PDB file of C-alpha atoms in Angstrom:
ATOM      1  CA  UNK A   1      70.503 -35.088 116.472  1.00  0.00           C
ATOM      2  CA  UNK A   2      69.450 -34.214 112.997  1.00  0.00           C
ATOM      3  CA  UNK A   3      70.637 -36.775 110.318  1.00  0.00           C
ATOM      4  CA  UNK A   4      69.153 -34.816 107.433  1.00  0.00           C
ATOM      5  CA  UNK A   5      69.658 -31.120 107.467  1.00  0.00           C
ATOM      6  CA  UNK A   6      69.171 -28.306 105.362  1.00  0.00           C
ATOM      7  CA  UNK A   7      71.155 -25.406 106.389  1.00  0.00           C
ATOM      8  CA  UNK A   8      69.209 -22.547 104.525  1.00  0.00           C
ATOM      9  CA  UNK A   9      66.118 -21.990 105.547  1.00  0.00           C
ATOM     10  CA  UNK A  10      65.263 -19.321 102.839  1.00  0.00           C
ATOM     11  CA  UNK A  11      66.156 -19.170  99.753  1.00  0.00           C
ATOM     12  CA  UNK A  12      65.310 -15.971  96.825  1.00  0.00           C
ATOM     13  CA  UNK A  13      65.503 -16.679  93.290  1.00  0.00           C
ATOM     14  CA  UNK A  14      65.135 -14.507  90.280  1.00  0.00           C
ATOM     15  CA  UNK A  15      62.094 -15.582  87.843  1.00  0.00           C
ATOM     16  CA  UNK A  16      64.348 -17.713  85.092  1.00  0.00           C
ATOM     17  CA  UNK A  17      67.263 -17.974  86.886  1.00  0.00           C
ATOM     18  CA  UNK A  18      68.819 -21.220  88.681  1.00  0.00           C
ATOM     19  CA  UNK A  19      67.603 -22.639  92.602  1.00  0.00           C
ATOM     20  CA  UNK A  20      70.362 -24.906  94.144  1.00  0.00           C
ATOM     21  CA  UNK A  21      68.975 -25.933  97.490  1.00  0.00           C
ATOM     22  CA  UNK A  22      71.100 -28.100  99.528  1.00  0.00           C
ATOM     23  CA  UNK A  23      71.383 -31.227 101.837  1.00  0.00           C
ATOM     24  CA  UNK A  24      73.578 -32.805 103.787  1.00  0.00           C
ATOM     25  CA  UNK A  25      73.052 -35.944 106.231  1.00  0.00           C
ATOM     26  CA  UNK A  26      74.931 -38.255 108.338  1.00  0.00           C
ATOM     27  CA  UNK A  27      73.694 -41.500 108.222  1.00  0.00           C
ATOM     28  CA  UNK A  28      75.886 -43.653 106.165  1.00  0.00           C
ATOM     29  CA  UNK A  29      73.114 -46.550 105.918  1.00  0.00           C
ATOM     30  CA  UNK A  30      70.999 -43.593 104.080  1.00  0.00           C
ATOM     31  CA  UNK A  31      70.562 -45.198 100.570  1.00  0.00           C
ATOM     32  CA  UNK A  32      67.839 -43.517  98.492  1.00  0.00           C
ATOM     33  CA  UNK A  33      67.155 -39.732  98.863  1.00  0.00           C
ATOM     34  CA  UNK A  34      63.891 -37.673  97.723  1.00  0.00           C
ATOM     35  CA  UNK A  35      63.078 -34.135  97.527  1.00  0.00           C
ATOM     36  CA  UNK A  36      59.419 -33.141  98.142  1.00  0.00           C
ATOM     37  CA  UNK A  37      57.586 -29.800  97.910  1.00  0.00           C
ATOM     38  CA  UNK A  38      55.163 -28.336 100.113  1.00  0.00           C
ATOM     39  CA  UNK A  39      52.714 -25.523  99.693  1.00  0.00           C
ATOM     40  CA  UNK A  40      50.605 -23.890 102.209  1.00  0.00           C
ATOM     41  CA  UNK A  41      47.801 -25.720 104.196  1.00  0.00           C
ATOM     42  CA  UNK A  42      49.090 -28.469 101.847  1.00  0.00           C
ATOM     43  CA  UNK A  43      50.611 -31.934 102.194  1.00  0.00           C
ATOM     44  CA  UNK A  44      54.079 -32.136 101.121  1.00  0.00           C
ATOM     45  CA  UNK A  45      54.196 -33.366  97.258  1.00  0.00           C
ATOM     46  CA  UNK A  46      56.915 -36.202  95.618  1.00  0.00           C
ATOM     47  CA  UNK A  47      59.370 -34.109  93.584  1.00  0.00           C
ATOM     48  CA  UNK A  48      62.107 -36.150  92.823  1.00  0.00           C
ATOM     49  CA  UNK A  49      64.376 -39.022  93.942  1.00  0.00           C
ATOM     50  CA  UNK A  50      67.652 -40.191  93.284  1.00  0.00           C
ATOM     51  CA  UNK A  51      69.219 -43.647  94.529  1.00  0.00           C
ATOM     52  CA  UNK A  52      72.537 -44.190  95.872  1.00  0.00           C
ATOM     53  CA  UNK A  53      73.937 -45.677  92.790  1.00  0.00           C
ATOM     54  CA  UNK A  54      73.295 -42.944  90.766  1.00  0.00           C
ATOM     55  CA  UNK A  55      75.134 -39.313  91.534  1.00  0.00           C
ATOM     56  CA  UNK A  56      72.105 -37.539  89.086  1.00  0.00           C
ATOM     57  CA  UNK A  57      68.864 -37.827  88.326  1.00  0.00           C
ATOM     58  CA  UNK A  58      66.782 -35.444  85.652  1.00  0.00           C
ATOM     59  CA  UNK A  59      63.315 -34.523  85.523  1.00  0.00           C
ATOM     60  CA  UNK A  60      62.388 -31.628  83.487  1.00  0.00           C
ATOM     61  CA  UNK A  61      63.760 -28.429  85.020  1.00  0.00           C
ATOM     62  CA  UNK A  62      64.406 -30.676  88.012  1.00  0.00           C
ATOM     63  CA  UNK A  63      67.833 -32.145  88.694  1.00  0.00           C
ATOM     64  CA  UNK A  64      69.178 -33.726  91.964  1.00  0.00           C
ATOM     65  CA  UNK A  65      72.800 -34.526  92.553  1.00  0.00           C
ATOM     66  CA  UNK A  66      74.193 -36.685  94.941  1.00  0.00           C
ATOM     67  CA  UNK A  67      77.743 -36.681  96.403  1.00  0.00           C
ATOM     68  CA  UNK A  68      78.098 -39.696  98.684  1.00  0.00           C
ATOM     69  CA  UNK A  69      81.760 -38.912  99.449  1.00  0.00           C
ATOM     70  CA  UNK A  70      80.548 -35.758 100.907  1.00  0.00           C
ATOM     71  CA  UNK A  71      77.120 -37.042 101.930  1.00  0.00           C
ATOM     72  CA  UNK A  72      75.631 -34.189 100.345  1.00  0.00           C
ATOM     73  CA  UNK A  73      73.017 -33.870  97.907  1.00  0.00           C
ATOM     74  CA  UNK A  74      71.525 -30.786  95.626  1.00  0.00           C
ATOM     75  CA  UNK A  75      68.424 -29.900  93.899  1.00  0.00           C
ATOM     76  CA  UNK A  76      68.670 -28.114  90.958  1.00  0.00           C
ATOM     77  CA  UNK A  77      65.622 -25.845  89.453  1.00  0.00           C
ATOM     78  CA  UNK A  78      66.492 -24.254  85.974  1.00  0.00           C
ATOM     79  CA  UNK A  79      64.604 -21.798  84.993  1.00  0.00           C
ATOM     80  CA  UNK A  80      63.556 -20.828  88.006  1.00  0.00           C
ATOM     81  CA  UNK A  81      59.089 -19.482  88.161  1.00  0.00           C
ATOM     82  CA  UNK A  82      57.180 -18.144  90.658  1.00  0.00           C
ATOM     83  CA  UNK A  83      55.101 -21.181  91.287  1.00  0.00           C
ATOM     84  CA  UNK A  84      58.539 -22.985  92.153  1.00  0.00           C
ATOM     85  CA  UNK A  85      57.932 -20.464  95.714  1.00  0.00           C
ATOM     86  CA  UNK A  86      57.483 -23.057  98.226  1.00  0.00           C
ATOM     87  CA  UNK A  87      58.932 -24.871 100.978  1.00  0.00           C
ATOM     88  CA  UNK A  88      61.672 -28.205  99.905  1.00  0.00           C
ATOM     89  CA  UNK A  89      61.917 -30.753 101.823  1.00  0.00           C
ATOM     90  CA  UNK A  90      65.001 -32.808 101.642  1.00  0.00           C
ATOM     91  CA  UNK A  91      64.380 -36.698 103.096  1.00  0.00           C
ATOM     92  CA  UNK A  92      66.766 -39.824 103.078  1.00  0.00           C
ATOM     93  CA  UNK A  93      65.687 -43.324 103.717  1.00  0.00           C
ATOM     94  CA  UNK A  94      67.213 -47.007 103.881  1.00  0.00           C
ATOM     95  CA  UNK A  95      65.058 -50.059 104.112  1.00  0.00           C
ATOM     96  CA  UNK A  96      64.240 -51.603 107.204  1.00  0.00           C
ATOM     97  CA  UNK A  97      61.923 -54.114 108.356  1.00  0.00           C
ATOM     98  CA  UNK A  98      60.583 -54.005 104.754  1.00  0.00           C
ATOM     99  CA  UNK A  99      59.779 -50.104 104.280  1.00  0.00           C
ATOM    100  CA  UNK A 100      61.707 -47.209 103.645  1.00  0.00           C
ATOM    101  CA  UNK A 101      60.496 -44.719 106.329  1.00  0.00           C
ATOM    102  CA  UNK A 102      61.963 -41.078 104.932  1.00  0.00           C
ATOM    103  CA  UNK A 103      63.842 -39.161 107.706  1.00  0.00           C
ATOM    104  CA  UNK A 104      63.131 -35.599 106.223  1.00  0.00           C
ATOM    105  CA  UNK A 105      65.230 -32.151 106.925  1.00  0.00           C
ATOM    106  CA  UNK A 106      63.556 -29.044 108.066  1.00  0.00           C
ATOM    107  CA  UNK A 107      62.773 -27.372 104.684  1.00  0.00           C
ATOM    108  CA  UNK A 108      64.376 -24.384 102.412  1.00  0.00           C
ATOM    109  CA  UNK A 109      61.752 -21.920 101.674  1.00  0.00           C
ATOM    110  CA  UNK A 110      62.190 -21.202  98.330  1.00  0.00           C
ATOM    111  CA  UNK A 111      60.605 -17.648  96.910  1.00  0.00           C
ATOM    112  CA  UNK A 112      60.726 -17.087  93.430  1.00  0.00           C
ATOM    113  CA  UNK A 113      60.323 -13.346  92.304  1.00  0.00           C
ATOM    114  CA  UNK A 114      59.235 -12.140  89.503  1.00  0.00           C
TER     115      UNK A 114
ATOM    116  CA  UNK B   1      41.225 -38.361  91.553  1.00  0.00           C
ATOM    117  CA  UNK B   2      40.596 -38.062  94.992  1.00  0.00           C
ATOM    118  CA  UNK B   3      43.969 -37.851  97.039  1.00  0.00           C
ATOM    119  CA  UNK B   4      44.835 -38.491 100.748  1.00  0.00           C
ATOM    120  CA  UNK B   5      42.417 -36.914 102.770  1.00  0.00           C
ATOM    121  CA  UNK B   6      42.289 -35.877 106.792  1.00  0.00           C
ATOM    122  CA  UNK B   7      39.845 -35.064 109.126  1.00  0.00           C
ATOM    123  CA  UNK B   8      39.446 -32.737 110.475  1.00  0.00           C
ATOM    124  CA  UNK B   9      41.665 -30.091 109.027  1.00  0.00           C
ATOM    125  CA  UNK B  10      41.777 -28.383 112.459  1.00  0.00           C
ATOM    126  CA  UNK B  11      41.037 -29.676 115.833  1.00  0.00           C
ATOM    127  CA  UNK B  12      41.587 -27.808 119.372  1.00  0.00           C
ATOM    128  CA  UNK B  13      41.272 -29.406 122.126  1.00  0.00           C
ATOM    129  CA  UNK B  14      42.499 -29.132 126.199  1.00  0.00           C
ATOM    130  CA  UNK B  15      45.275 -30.080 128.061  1.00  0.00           C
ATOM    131  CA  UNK B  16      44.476 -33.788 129.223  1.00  0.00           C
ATOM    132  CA  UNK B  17      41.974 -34.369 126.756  1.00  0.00           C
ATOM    133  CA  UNK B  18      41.703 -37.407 124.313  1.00  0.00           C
ATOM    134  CA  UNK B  19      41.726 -36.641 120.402  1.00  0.00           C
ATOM    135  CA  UNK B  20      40.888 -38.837 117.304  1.00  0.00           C
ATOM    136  CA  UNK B  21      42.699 -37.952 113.836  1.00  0.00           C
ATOM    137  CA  UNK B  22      41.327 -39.674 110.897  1.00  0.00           C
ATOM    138  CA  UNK B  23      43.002 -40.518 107.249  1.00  0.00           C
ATOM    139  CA  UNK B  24      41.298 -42.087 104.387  1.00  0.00           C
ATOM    140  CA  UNK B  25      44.225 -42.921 102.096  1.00  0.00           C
ATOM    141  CA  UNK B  26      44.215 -43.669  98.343  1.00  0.00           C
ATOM    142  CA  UNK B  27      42.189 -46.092  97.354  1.00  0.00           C
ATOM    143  CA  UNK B  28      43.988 -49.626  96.908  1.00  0.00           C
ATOM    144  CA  UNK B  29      47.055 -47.936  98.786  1.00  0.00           C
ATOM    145  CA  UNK B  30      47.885 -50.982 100.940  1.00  0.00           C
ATOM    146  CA  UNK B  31      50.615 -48.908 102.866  1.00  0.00           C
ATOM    147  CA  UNK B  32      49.710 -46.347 105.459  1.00  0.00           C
ATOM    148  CA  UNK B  33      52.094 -43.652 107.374  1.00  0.00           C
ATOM    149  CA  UNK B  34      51.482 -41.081 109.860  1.00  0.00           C
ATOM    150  CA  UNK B  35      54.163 -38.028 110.429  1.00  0.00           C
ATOM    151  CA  UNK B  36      53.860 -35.390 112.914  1.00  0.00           C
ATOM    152  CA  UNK B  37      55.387 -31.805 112.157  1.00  0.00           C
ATOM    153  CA  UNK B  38      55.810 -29.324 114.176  1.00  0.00           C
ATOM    154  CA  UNK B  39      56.532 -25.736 114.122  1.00  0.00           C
ATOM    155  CA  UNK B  40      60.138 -25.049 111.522  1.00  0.00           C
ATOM    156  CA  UNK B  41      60.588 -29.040 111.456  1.00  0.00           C
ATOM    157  CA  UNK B  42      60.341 -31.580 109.012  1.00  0.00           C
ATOM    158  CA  UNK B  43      57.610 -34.495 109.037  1.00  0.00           C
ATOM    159  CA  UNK B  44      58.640 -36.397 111.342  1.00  0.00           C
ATOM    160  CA  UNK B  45      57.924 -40.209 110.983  1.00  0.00           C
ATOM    161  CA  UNK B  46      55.111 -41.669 113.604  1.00  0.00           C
ATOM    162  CA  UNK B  47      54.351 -45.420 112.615  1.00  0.00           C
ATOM    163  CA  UNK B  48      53.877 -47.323 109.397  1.00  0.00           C
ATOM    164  CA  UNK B  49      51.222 -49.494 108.398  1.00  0.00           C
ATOM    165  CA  UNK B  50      51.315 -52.562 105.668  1.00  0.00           C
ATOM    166  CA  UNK B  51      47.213 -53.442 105.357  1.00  0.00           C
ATOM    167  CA  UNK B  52      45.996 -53.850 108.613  1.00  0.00           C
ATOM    168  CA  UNK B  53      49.261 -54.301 110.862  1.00  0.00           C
ATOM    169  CA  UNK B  54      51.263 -52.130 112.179  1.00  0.00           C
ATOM    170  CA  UNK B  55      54.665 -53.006 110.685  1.00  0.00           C
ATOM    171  CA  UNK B  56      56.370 -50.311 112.350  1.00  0.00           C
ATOM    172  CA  UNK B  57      55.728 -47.978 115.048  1.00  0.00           C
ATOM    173  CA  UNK B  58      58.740 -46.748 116.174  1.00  0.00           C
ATOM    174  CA  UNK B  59      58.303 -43.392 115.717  1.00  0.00           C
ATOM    175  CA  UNK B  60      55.395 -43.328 118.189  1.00  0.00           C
ATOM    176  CA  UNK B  61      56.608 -40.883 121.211  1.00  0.00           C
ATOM    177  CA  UNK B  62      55.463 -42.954 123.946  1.00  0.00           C
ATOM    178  CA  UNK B  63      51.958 -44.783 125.091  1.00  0.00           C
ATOM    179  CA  UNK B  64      49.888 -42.138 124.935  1.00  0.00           C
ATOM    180  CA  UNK B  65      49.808 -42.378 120.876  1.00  0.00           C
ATOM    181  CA  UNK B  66      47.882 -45.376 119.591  1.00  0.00           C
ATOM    182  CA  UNK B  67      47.400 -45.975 115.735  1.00  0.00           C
ATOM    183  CA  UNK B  68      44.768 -48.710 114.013  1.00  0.00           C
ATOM    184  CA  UNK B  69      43.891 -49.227 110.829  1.00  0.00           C
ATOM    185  CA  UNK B  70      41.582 -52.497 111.267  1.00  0.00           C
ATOM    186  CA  UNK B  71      40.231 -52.884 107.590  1.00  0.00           C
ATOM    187  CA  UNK B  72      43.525 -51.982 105.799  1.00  0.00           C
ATOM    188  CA  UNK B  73      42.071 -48.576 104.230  1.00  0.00           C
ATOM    189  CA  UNK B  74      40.795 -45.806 106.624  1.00  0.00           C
ATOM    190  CA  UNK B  75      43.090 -45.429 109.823  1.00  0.00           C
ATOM    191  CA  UNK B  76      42.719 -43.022 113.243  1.00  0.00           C
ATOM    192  CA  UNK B  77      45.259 -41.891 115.209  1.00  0.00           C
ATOM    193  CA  UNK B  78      44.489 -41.644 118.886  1.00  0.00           C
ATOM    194  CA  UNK B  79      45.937 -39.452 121.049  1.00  0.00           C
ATOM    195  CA  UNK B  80      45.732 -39.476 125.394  1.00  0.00           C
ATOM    196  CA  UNK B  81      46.005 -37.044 128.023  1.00  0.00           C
ATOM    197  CA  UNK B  82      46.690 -34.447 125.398  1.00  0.00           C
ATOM    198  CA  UNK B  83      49.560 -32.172 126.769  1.00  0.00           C
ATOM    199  CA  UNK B  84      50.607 -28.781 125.224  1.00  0.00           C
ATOM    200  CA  UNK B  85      54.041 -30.326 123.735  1.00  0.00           C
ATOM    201  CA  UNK B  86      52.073 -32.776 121.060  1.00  0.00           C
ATOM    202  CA  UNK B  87      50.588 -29.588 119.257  1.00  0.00           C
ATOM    203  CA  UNK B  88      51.600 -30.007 115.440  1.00  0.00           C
ATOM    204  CA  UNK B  89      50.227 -30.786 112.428  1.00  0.00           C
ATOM    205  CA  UNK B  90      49.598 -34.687 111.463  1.00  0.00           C
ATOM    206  CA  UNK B  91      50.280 -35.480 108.528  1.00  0.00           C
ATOM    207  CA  UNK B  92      49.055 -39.075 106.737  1.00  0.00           C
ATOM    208  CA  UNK B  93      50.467 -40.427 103.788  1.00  0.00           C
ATOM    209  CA  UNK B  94      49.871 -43.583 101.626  1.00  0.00           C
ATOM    210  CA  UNK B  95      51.564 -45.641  98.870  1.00  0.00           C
ATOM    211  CA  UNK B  96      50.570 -48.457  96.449  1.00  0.00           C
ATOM    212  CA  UNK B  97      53.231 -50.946  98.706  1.00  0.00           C
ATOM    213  CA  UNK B  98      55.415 -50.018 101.168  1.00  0.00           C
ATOM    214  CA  UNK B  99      59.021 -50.867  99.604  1.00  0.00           C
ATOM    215  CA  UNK B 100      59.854 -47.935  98.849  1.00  0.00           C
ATOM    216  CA  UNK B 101      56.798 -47.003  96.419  1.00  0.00           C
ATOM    217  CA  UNK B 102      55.986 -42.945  96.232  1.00  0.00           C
ATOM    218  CA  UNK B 103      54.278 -41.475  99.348  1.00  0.00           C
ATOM    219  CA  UNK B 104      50.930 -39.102  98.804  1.00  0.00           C
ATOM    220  CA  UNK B 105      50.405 -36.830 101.555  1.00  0.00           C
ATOM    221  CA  UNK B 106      47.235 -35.655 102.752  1.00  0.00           C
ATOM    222  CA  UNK B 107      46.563 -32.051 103.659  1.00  0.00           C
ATOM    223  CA  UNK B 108      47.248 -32.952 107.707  1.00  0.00           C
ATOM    224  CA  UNK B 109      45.257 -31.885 110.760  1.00  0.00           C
ATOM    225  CA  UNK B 110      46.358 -29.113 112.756  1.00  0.00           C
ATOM    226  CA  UNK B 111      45.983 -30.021 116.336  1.00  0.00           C
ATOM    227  CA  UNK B 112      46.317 -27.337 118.791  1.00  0.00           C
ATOM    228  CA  UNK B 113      46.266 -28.288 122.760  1.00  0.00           C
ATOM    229  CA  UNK B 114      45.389 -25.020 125.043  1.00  0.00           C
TER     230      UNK B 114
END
């Protein structure tokens, strides 16, 4: 029973164009969502987060929207480079017992061409 | 700076045979997590350390995985009876505090049982 998924497990971008990778969950108790990247033979890396009180949050040529109606959320990459190519995890979290433990999707991976 | 790291970065082992997993997190990092991915999934959340207890391990599959972290920095997962089904990669991460505060992954160790 996946509460976080990502639909699209590939995504291919033109160099300078936009990325919209998606998410969707189920949990209603899900209150703070986070995007993290992962290269090869590497650890996933913090992106970007967004709370539930906010429907946007900017950073740079990153931008993640959140639709809490819909329970779906978007990352946004504009322009679009080749070392964007990598694999996005979507995770969602709530606090309990005094931690918010991330429940992540499978990943989009995202190539970039040049 | 040096990052989360993980030793070793591979480790194969038998069926039936016990395994130690080691993580040396950021230095000061007073929260501790360990993830396990496998193959087209998503980190998937293991137990959660705040210094040297174990605040929660819920995510532990059953008694054959055993986490400590006794001086509240480096921590070693232990794994029993190693069976073909807990091949994945392990993934450690840690934060400054646990409330919510940015996770830093390490690399992982890829643990393969034959």
């Amino acid at each position: 029973d996946q509460q976080v998924k990502q639909n699209s497990p590939s995504l291919s971008v033109q160099e300078g164009r936009i990325s919209i990778l998606n998410c969707d969950y189920t949990n209603s108790m899900f209150d703070y969502f986070l995007w993290y990247k992962k290269y090869p033979a590497e650890g996933p890396t913090f992106l970007i987060s967004i709370s539930s009180i906010k429907d946007k949050n900017e950073d740079g040529r990153f931008t993640v929207f959140l639709n809490k109606s819909a329970k779906h959320l978007s990352l946004h990459i504009v322009p679009s480079q080749p070392g964007d190519s990598a694999v996005y995890f979507c995770a969602a979290s709530y606090q309990s017992g005094g931690s918010y433990i991330p429940t992540f999707g499978r990943g989009t991976s995202l190539i970039v061409h040049p | 700076g040096a990052g989360v790291s993980q030793t070793p970065s591979n480790k194969v082992t038998e069926k039936g045979k016990y395994v130690e997993l080691r993580c040396d997190p950021i230095s000061g990092h007073t929260a501790l997590y360990w993830y396990r991915q496998s193959l087209g999934q998503g980190p998937e959340f293991l137990i959660y350390f705040q210094g040297t207890g174990a605040a929660d391990d819920s995510g532990l599959p059953n008694d054959r995985f055993f986490a400590v972290r006794p001086e509240g920095s480096v921590s070693t997962l232990k794994i029993q009876r190693t069976e073909r089904g807990d091949s994945a990669v392990y993934l450690c991460a840690s934060s400054l505090t646990g409330g919510g505060g940015t996770q830093y992954f390490g690399p992982g160790t890829r643990l393969l049982v034959l």
